[in-house]
Short mmCIF file of C-alpha atoms in Angstrom, two decimals:
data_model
loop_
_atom_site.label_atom_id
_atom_site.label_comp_id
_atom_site.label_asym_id
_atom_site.label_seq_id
_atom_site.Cartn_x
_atom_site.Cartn_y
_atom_site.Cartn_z
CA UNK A 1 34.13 7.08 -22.32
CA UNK A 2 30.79 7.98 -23.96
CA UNK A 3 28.51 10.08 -21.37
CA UNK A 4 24.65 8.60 -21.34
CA UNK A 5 22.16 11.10 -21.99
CA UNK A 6 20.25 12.09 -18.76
CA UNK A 7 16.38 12.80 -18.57
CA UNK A 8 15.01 14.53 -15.91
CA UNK A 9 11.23 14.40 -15.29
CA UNK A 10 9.40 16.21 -12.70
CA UNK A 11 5.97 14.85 -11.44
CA UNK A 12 3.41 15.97 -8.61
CA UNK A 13 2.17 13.47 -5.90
CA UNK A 14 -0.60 11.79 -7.03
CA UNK A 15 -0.80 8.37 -8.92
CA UNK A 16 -2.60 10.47 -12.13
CA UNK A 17 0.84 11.90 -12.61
CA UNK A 18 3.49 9.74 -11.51
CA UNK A 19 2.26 6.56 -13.30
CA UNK A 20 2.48 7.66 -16.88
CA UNK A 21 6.45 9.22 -15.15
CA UNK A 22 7.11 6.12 -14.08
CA UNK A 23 6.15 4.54 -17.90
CA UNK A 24 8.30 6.70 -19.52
CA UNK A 25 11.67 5.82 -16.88
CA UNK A 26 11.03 2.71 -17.40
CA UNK A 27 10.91 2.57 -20.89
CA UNK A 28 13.98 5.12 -21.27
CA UNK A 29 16.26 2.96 -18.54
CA UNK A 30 15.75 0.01 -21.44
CA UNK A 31 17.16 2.36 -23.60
CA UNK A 32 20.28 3.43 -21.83
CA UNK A 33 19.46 6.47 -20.40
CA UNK A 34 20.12 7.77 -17.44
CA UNK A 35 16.83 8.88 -15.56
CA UNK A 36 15.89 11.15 -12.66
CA UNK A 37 12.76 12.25 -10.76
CA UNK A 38 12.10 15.31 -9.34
CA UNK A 39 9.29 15.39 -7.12
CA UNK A 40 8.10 16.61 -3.30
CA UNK A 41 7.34 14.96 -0.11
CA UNK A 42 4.23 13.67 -1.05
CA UNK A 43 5.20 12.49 -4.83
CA UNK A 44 7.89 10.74 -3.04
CA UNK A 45 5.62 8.23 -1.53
CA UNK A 46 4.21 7.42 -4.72
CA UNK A 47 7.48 6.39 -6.49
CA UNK A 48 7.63 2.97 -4.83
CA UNK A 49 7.09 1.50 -8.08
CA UNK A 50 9.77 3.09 -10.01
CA UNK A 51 12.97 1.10 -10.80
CA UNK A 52 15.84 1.08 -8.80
CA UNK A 53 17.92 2.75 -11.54
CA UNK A 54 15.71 5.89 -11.46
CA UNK A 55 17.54 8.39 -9.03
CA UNK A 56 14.93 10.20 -6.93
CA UNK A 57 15.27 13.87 -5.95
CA UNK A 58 13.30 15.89 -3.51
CA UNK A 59 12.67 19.59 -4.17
CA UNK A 60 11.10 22.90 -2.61
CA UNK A 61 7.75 23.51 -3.76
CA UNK A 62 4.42 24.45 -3.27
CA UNK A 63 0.63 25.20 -3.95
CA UNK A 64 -1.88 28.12 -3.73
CA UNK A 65 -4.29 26.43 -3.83
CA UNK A 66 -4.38 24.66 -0.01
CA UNK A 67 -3.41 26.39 3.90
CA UNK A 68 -4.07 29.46 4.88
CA UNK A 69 -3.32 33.21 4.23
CA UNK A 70 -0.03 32.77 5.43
CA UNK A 71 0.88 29.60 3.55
CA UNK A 72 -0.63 31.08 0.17
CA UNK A 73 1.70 34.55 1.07
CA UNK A 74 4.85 31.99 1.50
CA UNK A 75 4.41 29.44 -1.22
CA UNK A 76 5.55 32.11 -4.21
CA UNK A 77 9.41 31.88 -1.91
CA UNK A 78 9.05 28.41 -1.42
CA UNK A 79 8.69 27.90 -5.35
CA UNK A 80 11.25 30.32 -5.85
CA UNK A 81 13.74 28.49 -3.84
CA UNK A 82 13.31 24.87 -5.78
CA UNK A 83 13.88 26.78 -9.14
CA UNK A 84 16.73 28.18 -7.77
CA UNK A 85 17.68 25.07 -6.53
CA UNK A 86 16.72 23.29 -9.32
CA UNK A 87 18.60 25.24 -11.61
CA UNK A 88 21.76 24.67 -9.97
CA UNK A 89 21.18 20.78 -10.09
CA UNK A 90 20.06 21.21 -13.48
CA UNK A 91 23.33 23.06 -14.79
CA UNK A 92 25.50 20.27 -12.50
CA UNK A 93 23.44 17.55 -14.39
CA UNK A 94 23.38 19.34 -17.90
CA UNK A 95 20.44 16.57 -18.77
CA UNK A 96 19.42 16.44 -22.53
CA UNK A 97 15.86 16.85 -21.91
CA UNK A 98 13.55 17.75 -18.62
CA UNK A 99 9.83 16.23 -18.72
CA UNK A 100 6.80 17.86 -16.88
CA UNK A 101 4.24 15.82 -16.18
CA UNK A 102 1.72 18.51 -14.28
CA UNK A 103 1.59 18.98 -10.34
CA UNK A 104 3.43 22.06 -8.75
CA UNK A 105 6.50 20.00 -7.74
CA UNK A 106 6.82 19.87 -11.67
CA UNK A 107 7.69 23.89 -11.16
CA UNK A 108 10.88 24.19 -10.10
CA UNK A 109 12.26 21.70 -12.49
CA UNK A 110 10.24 23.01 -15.85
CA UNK A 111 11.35 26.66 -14.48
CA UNK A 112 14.76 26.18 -14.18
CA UNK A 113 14.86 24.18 -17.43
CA UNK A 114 12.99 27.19 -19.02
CA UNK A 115 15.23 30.18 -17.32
CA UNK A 116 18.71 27.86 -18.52
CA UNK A 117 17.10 27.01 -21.89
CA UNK A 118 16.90 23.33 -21.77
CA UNK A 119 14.90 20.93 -24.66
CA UNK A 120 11.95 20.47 -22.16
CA UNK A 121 8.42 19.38 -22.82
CA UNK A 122 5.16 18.67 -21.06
CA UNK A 123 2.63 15.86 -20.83
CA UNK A 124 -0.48 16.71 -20.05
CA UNK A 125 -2.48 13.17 -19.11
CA UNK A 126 -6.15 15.24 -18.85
CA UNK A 127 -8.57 16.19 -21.45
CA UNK A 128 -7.92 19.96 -20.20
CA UNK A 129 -4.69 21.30 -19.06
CA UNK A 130 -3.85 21.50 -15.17
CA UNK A 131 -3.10 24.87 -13.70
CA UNK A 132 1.07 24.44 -14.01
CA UNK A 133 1.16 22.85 -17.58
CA UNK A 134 -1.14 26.14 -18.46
CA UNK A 135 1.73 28.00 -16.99
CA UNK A 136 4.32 26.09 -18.89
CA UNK A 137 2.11 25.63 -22.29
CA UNK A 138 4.07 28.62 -24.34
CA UNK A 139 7.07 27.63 -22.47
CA UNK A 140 8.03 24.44 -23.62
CA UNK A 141 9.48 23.03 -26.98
CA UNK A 142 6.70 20.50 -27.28
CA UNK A 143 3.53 19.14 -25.64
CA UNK A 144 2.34 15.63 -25.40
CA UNK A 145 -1.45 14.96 -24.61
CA UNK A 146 -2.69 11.67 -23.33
CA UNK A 147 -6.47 12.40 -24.02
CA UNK A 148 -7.62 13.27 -27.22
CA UNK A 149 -8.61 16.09 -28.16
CA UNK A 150 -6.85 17.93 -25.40
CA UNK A 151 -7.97 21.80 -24.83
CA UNK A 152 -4.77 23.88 -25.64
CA UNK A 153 -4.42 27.83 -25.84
CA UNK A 154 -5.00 29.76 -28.88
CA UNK A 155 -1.74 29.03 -30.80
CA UNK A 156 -0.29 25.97 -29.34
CA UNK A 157 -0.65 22.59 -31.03
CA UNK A 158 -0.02 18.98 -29.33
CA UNK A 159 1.30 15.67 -30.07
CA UNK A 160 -1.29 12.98 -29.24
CA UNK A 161 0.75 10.01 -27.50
CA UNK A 162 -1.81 8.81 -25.46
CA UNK A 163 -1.42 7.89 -21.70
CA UNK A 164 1.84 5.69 -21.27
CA UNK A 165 1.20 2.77 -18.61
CA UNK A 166 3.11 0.80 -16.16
CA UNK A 167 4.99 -2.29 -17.45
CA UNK A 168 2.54 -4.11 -14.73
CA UNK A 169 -0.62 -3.08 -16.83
CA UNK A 170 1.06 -3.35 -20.50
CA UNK A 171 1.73 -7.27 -19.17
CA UNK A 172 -1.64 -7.63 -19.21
CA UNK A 173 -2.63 -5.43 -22.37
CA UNK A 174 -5.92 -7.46 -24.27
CA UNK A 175 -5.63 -9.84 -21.22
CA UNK A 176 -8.68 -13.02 -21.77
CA UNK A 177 -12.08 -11.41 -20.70
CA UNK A 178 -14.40 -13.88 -18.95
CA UNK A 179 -17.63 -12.70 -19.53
CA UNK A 180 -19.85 -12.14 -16.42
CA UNK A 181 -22.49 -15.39 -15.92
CA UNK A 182 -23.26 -17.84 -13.37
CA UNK A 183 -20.23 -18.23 -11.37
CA UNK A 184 -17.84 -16.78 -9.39
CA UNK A 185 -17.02 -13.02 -10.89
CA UNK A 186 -14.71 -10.29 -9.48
CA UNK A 187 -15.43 -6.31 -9.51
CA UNK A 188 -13.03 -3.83 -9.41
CA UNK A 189 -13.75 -0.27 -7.60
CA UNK A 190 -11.03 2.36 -7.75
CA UNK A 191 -11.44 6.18 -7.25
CA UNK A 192 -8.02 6.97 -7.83
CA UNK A 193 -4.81 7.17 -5.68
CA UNK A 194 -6.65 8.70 -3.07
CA UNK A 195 -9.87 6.69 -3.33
CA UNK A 196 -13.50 8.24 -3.79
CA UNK A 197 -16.06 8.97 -0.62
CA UNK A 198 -19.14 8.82 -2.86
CA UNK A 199 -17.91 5.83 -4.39
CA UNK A 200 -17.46 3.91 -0.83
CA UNK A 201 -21.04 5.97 -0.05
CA UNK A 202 -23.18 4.28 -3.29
CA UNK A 203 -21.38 1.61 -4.49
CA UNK A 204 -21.67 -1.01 -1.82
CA UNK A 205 -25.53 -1.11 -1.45
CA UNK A 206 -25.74 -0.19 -5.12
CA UNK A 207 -24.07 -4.24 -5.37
CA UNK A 208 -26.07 -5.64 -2.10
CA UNK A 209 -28.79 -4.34 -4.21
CA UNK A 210 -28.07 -6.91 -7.05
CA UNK A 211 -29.95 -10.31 -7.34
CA UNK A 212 -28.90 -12.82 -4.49
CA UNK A 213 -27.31 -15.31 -7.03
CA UNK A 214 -25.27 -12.68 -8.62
CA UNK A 215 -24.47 -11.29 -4.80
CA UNK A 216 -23.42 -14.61 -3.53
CA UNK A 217 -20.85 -14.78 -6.64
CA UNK A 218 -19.34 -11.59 -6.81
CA UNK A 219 -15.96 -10.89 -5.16
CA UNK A 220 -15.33 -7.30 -4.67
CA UNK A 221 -11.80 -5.41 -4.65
CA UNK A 222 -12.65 -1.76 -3.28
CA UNK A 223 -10.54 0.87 -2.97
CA UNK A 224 -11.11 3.38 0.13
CA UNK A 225 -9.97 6.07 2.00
CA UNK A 226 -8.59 4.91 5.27
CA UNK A 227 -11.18 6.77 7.00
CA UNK A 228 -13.83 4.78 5.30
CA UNK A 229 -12.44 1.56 5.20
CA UNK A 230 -13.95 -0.19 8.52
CA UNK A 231 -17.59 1.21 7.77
CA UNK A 232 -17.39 0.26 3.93
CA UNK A 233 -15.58 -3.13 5.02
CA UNK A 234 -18.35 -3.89 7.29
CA UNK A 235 -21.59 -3.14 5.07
CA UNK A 236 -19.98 -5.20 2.69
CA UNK A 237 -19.87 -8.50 5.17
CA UNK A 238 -22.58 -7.50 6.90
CA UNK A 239 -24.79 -7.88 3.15
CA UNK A 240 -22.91 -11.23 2.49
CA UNK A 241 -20.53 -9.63 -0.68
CA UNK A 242 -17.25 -10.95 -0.34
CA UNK A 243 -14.95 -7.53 -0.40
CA UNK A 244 -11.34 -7.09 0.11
CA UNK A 245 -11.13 -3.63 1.17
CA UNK A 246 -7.79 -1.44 1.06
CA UNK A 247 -6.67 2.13 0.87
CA UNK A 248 -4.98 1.47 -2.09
CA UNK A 249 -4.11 -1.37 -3.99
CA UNK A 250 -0.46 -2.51 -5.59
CA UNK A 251 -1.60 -5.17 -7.94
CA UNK A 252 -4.32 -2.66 -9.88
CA UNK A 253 -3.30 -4.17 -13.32
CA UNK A 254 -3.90 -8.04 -11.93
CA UNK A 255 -7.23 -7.02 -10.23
CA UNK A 256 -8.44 -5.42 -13.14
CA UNK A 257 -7.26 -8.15 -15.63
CA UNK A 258 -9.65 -10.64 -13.76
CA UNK A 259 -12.74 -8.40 -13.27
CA UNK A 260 -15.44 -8.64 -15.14
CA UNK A 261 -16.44 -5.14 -14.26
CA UNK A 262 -14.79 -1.97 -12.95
CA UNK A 263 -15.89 0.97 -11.59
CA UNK A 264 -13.86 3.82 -11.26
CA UNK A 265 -13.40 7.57 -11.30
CA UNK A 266 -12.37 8.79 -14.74
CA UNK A 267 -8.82 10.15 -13.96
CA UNK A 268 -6.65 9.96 -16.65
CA UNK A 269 -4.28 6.89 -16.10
CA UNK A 270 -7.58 4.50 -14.71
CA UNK A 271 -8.68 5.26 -18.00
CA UNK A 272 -5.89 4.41 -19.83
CA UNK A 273 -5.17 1.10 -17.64
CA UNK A 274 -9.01 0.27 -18.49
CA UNK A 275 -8.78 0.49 -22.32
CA UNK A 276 -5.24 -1.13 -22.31
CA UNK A 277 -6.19 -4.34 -20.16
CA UNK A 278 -10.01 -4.43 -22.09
CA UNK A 279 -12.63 -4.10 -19.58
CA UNK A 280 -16.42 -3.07 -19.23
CA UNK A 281 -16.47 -0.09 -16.89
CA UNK A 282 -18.91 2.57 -15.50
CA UNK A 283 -16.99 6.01 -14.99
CA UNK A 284 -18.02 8.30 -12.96
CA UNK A 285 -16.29 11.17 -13.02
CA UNK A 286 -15.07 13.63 -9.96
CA UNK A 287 -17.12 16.87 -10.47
CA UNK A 288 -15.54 19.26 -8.84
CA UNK A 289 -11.73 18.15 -11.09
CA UNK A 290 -10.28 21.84 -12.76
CA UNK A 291 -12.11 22.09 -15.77
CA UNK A 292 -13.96 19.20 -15.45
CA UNK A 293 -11.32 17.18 -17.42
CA UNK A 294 -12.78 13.98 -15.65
CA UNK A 295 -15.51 14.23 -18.06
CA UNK A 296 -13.48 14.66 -20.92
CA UNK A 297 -11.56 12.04 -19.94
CA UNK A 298 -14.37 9.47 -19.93
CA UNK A 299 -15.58 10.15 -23.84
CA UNK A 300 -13.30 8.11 -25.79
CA UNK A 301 -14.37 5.12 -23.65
CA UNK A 302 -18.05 6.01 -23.50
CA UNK A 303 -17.83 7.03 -27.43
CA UNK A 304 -16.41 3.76 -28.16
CA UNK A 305 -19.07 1.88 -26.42
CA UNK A 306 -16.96 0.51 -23.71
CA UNK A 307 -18.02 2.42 -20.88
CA UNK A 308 -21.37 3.47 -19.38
CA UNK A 309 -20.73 7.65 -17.62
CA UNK A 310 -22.70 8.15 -14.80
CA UNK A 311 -22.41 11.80 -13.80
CA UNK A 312 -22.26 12.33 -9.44
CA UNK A 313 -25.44 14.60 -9.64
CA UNK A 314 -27.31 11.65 -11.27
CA UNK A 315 -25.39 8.77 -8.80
CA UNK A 316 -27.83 7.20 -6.47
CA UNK A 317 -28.16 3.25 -5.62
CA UNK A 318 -30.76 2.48 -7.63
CA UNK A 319 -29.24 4.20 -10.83
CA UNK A 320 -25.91 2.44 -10.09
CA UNK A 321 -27.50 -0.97 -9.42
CA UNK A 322 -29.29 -0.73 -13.03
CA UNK A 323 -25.73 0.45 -14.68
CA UNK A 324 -24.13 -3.08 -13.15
CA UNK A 325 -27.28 -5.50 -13.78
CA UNK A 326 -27.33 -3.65 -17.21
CA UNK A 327 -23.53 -5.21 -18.07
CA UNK A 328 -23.49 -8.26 -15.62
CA UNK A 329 -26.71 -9.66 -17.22
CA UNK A 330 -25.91 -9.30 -21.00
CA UNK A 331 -22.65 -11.47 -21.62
CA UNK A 332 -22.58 -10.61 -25.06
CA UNK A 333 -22.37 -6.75 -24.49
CA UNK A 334 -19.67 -7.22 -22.15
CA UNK A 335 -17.95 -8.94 -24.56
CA UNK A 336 -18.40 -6.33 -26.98
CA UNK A 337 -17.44 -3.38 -24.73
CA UNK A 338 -14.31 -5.14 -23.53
CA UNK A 339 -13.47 -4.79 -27.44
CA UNK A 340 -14.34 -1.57 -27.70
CA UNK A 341 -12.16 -0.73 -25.19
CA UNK A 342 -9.30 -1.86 -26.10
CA UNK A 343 -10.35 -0.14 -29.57
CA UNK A 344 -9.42 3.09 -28.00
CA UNK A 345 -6.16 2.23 -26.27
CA UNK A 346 -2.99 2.84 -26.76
CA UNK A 347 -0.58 0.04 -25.71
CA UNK A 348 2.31 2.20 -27.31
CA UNK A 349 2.00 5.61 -25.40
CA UNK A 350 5.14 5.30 -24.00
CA UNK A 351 7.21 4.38 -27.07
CA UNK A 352 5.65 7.58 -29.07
CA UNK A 353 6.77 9.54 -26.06
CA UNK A 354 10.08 8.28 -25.60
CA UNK A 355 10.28 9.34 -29.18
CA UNK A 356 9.55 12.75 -28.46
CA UNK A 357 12.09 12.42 -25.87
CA UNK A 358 14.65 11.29 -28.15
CA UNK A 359 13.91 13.89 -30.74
CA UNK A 360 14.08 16.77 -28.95
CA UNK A 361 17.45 15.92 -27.63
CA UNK A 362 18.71 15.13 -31.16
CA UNK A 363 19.24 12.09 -29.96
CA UNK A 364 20.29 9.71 -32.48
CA UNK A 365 19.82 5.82 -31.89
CA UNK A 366 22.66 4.67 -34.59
CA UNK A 367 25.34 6.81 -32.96
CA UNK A 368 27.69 5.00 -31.49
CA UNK A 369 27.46 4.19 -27.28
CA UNK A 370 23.99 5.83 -27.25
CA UNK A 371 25.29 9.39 -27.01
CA UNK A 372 23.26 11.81 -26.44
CA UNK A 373 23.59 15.51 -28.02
CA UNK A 374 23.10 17.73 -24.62
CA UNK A 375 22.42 21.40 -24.82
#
């Protein structure tokens, strides 16, 4: 009986790195693999969209970067402990290749892969490496960036792939754009998986702030923090905008695929869903994000002409109402920048990385029962 090769990715919990993870399992389950997810607690609750064939695995990690003295003085044991724990899974498992896609549950996994010498790789989605794929930069047998250029150490070179997306979104990839006009329109406002308190501050009087006529059509989806949702909810029907307001939304790629407009942080996989599906946007980026890679995110978009930046020091109503009336009221340039984004995208992401995958197990597609080589 042949033995299907195994690959084991390891993701933190937030939606910027388990969505391009959950790309890449899907995409590798098509191809026969086997497929498993290492994550924490909190990734956990983020994996509801994976597919059932992806075996989910929690492990013992941690951060420095959050609690106090005494839960900075215990996180280097409680890393410790998933590497040694991972290792052991890892040398049950014997997978052909282990996948870091940033977050410190991606530690113990990339670690253990590391200390039993393992194919293993990274993929950094960010214009600028996070804190653990730094770590794990001159560590790793190759390194896959989804923004381009991506800042690397002296030394190290990457493989541009691009930012692989959901099955949901690539449905939808160059979905019809309706350009904005006299009739019933939809926005989209996201500020990533954990939503945006400036954008739930400025952006609904920033679109009360719009003509009437253009008001009385709009129909907003708007993504909020639950501690903001009843206040944001009620400004919004309180200026007669028709607003569906959630803490986070499951059907991102069909919300987006029949806005005429979104607004959005500039993380990397809202980016990536935005240029795939082709729409007009208006970034603005999360200042305080390590390195500012939110910025760096944004360029190929605004470069291309498909999305307007507006930076949080320079965010007020007024300048966000212009940036909307400046798109909703020139049909022909949201035409054009729905082109341009999808200019930029990269549809394929996941195929070029399952690639990777597949190369650096010397795994070989022709060989009979889809064998892979192991290590």
């Amino acid at each position: 009986m042949t033995r299907r090769p195994l690959l084991v990715m390891a993701a933190g919990g937030t939606g910027g790195h388990m969505f391009p993870a959950q790309a890449l399992a899907e995409l590798m389950l098509a191809r026969g693999w086997r497929v498993k997810l290492s994550t924490d607690p909190r990734g956990a609750r983020y994996a509801g969209g994976f597919p059932e064939g992806v075996e989910i695995e929690q492990v013992s990690s941690s951060t420095f970067a959050r609690g106090g003295i005494v839960a900075k003085l215990l996180a280097p044991f409680s890393i410790l402990k998933g590497v040694v724990s991972m290792a052991w899974r890892l040398r049950r498992d014997r997978p052909d290749v282990v996948v870091g896609f940033g977050g410190y549950p991606s530690i113990p996994a990339l670690g253990a892969a590391w200390l039993l010498g393992l194919p293993r790789m990274i993929h950094e989605q960010n214009g600028v490496l996070g804190k653990v794929n730094t770590v794990f930069a001159t560590r790793v047998n190759k390194i896959a960036c989804g923004t381009w250029p991506t800042a690397l150490p002296d030394g190290v070179e990457g493989v541009h792939v691009g930012n692989p997306v959901r099955q949901a979104v690539r449905d939808r990839a160059g979905a019809g754009y309706i350009a904005p006009g006299p009739y019933p329109m939809s926005m989209l406002v996201i500020g990533g998986s954990q939503g945006a308190r400036a954008l739930s501050d400025i952006v609904p009087p920033a679109i009360a702030n719009l003509p009437l006529d253009t008001v009385r059509n709009l129909r907003v989806s708007h993504q909020a923090r639950e501690e903001d949702l009843e206040r944001v909810d009620t400004y919004y029907a309180e200026n007669g905008v028709a607003a569906d307001v959630q803490p986070f939304f499951h059907d991102v790629p069909e919300r987006m695929a029949e806005a005429q407009l979104v607004i959005s942080r500039s993380g990397a996989s809202s980016v990536a869903d935005i240029s795939v599906i082709g729409r007009p946007s208006i970034l603005i980026p999360y200042p305080y994000a390590a390195g500012d890679h939110q910025t760096a995110n944004a360029r190929g978009l605004v470069e291309a002409g498909a999305a307007i930046r507006l930076p949080e020091s320079q965010l007020t109503i007024e300048s966000l109402t212009d940036a909307i009336w400046a798109i909703l009221d020139n049909e022909q340039g949201a035409i054009r920048m729905a082109h341009a984004a999808l200019s930029v995208s990269k549809p394929e992401a996941a195929e070029e990385l399952g690639a990777l995958v597949e190369e650096l197990a010397g795994y070989n597609k022709s060989e009979a029962g889809h064998e892979g080589s192991g290590t």
